[in-house]
């Protein structure tokens, strides 16, 4: 079709956390053959692209975000054969696959780091960031080189006694940062990128991309009054992240990386960056003409309340910051954050509304596994048994601080949002036939699972499937521009916008309230109306009531492929 946007703008993405998705060999850990077993489900659901969190060789201290061999698969997830089969099976269903690229750091067990730390003269020494400490007289090791804090609040410098120097880690101490100022590192990591694109990845998700370059001056970060960072402001722990995050060299590197990704044209590929900062800064990663990262996560949506005024403001902000050829993203949960259902008070009516909003707005929707059935955040996992390395760090925090951190979206134990996918009513909700899954299943799984919702047209799952398929087959919803509409009804309760495409216009009305509200279509009828609550399309003229938490889409033509 002439003028159609590239596929990655029109797609819908579903994040699989492989460890928690489906266990095929009864060892309690989800794996790649398990994901393959569930592809028919994902295809039935109507998602077009799946993104897998890392499954490469790793000591699993941060469950794969600590890679020890970029070209191999961790045995608990399968082997290279399984990986190739997964890529082929995804493609055979007409779907796309996104792999996770952890470019910023490696595992401490990566051979590069093992060599690097062995002596100051090693050839790989400069693969990582080593500095002398600001030595206090008489002490061994002394003080760290400067005041820089890691993303988790402690000093990101770690003393290594073998060579009496300090290495830098933006995240946890066992994840040393690579030194991108060394051209050999950049080349080696771009080769990793090329390798997986050659293997058939359609897209790459870039882990903590905003940390890639640190300032070459190693000057102290300035003081800030902010105690805690947030999704849209990485300053925190009483310092500005001036020299450690969102460095201009990282933004320049986004373009270099994009040029590599664009070497692969058949089909075109894309990269989506995990970056934290103000919306306007995040846009810089994409470049004014879209010559940088294709997409960036806009995590502001993670904390926007589900109300008409708040969502209207969010859409306005994203539309202003990401006009064509740029494109926003909408995210309501991932493997690091409280599950979306948490904010919705575990109300299925609101989950059905979230599906309607996320799948009708202009921007690539990223769904997190389990969201489509309204899987809740798993509170009450005993902190002492936590597997997440972040939980271990916070074990000694005073209990009273935890609620305020939680309110800010800082998860103290990320296990809570990683509980196994509940497929049915069997043992461990059908996730594993082994004795003990790596994390316990959510206690609500007997009610909240795929089998229980599949045949029920009123379920959260049915709403997601309905909206995913509606978007997919509608040029306006998947590829149209967006204009906010002032609703005639109560603007505090109704959010309305139009999606416009050469071949179709769709108007969307979302009733974000517990009240029935009137919808008057006499002056602006359409040919078809689709609700998020049931399958049957209706005539779109006259008057109608919007049920509480109902969303409707009104199409002006029947240009909807089936
Ligand atoms: C990202 C990942 C998170 C990981 C961290 C370090 O934020 O999403 O899971 O722990 O980076 O790689």
XYZ file of C-alpha atoms and ligand atoms in Angstrom, residues 62 65 102 105 171 175 205 207-208 274 335-336 414 418, ligand 1:
26
model
C 20.460 -10.720 37.340
C 20.930 -9.117 32.238
C 22.503 -5.631 26.948
C 27.711 -4.017 30.591
C 23.850 -1.027 37.792
C 27.656 -5.921 35.910
C 15.474 -3.771 22.785
C 18.922 -2.308 27.954
C 19.765 0.876 29.975
C 15.331 1.747 27.500
C 9.761 -7.062 34.369
C 11.117 -4.240 36.565
C 11.104 -7.484 41.176
C 7.712 -11.914 37.424
C 17.369 -2.926 32.866
C 16.610 -4.223 32.902
C 16.704 -4.790 34.279
C 18.161 -5.078 34.565
C 19.008 -3.826 34.392
C 20.475 -4.145 34.313
O 16.775 -1.934 33.615
O 15.292 -4.034 32.455
O 15.926 -5.956 34.440
O 18.294 -5.555 35.871
O 18.696 -3.124 33.218
O 20.775 -4.793 33.118
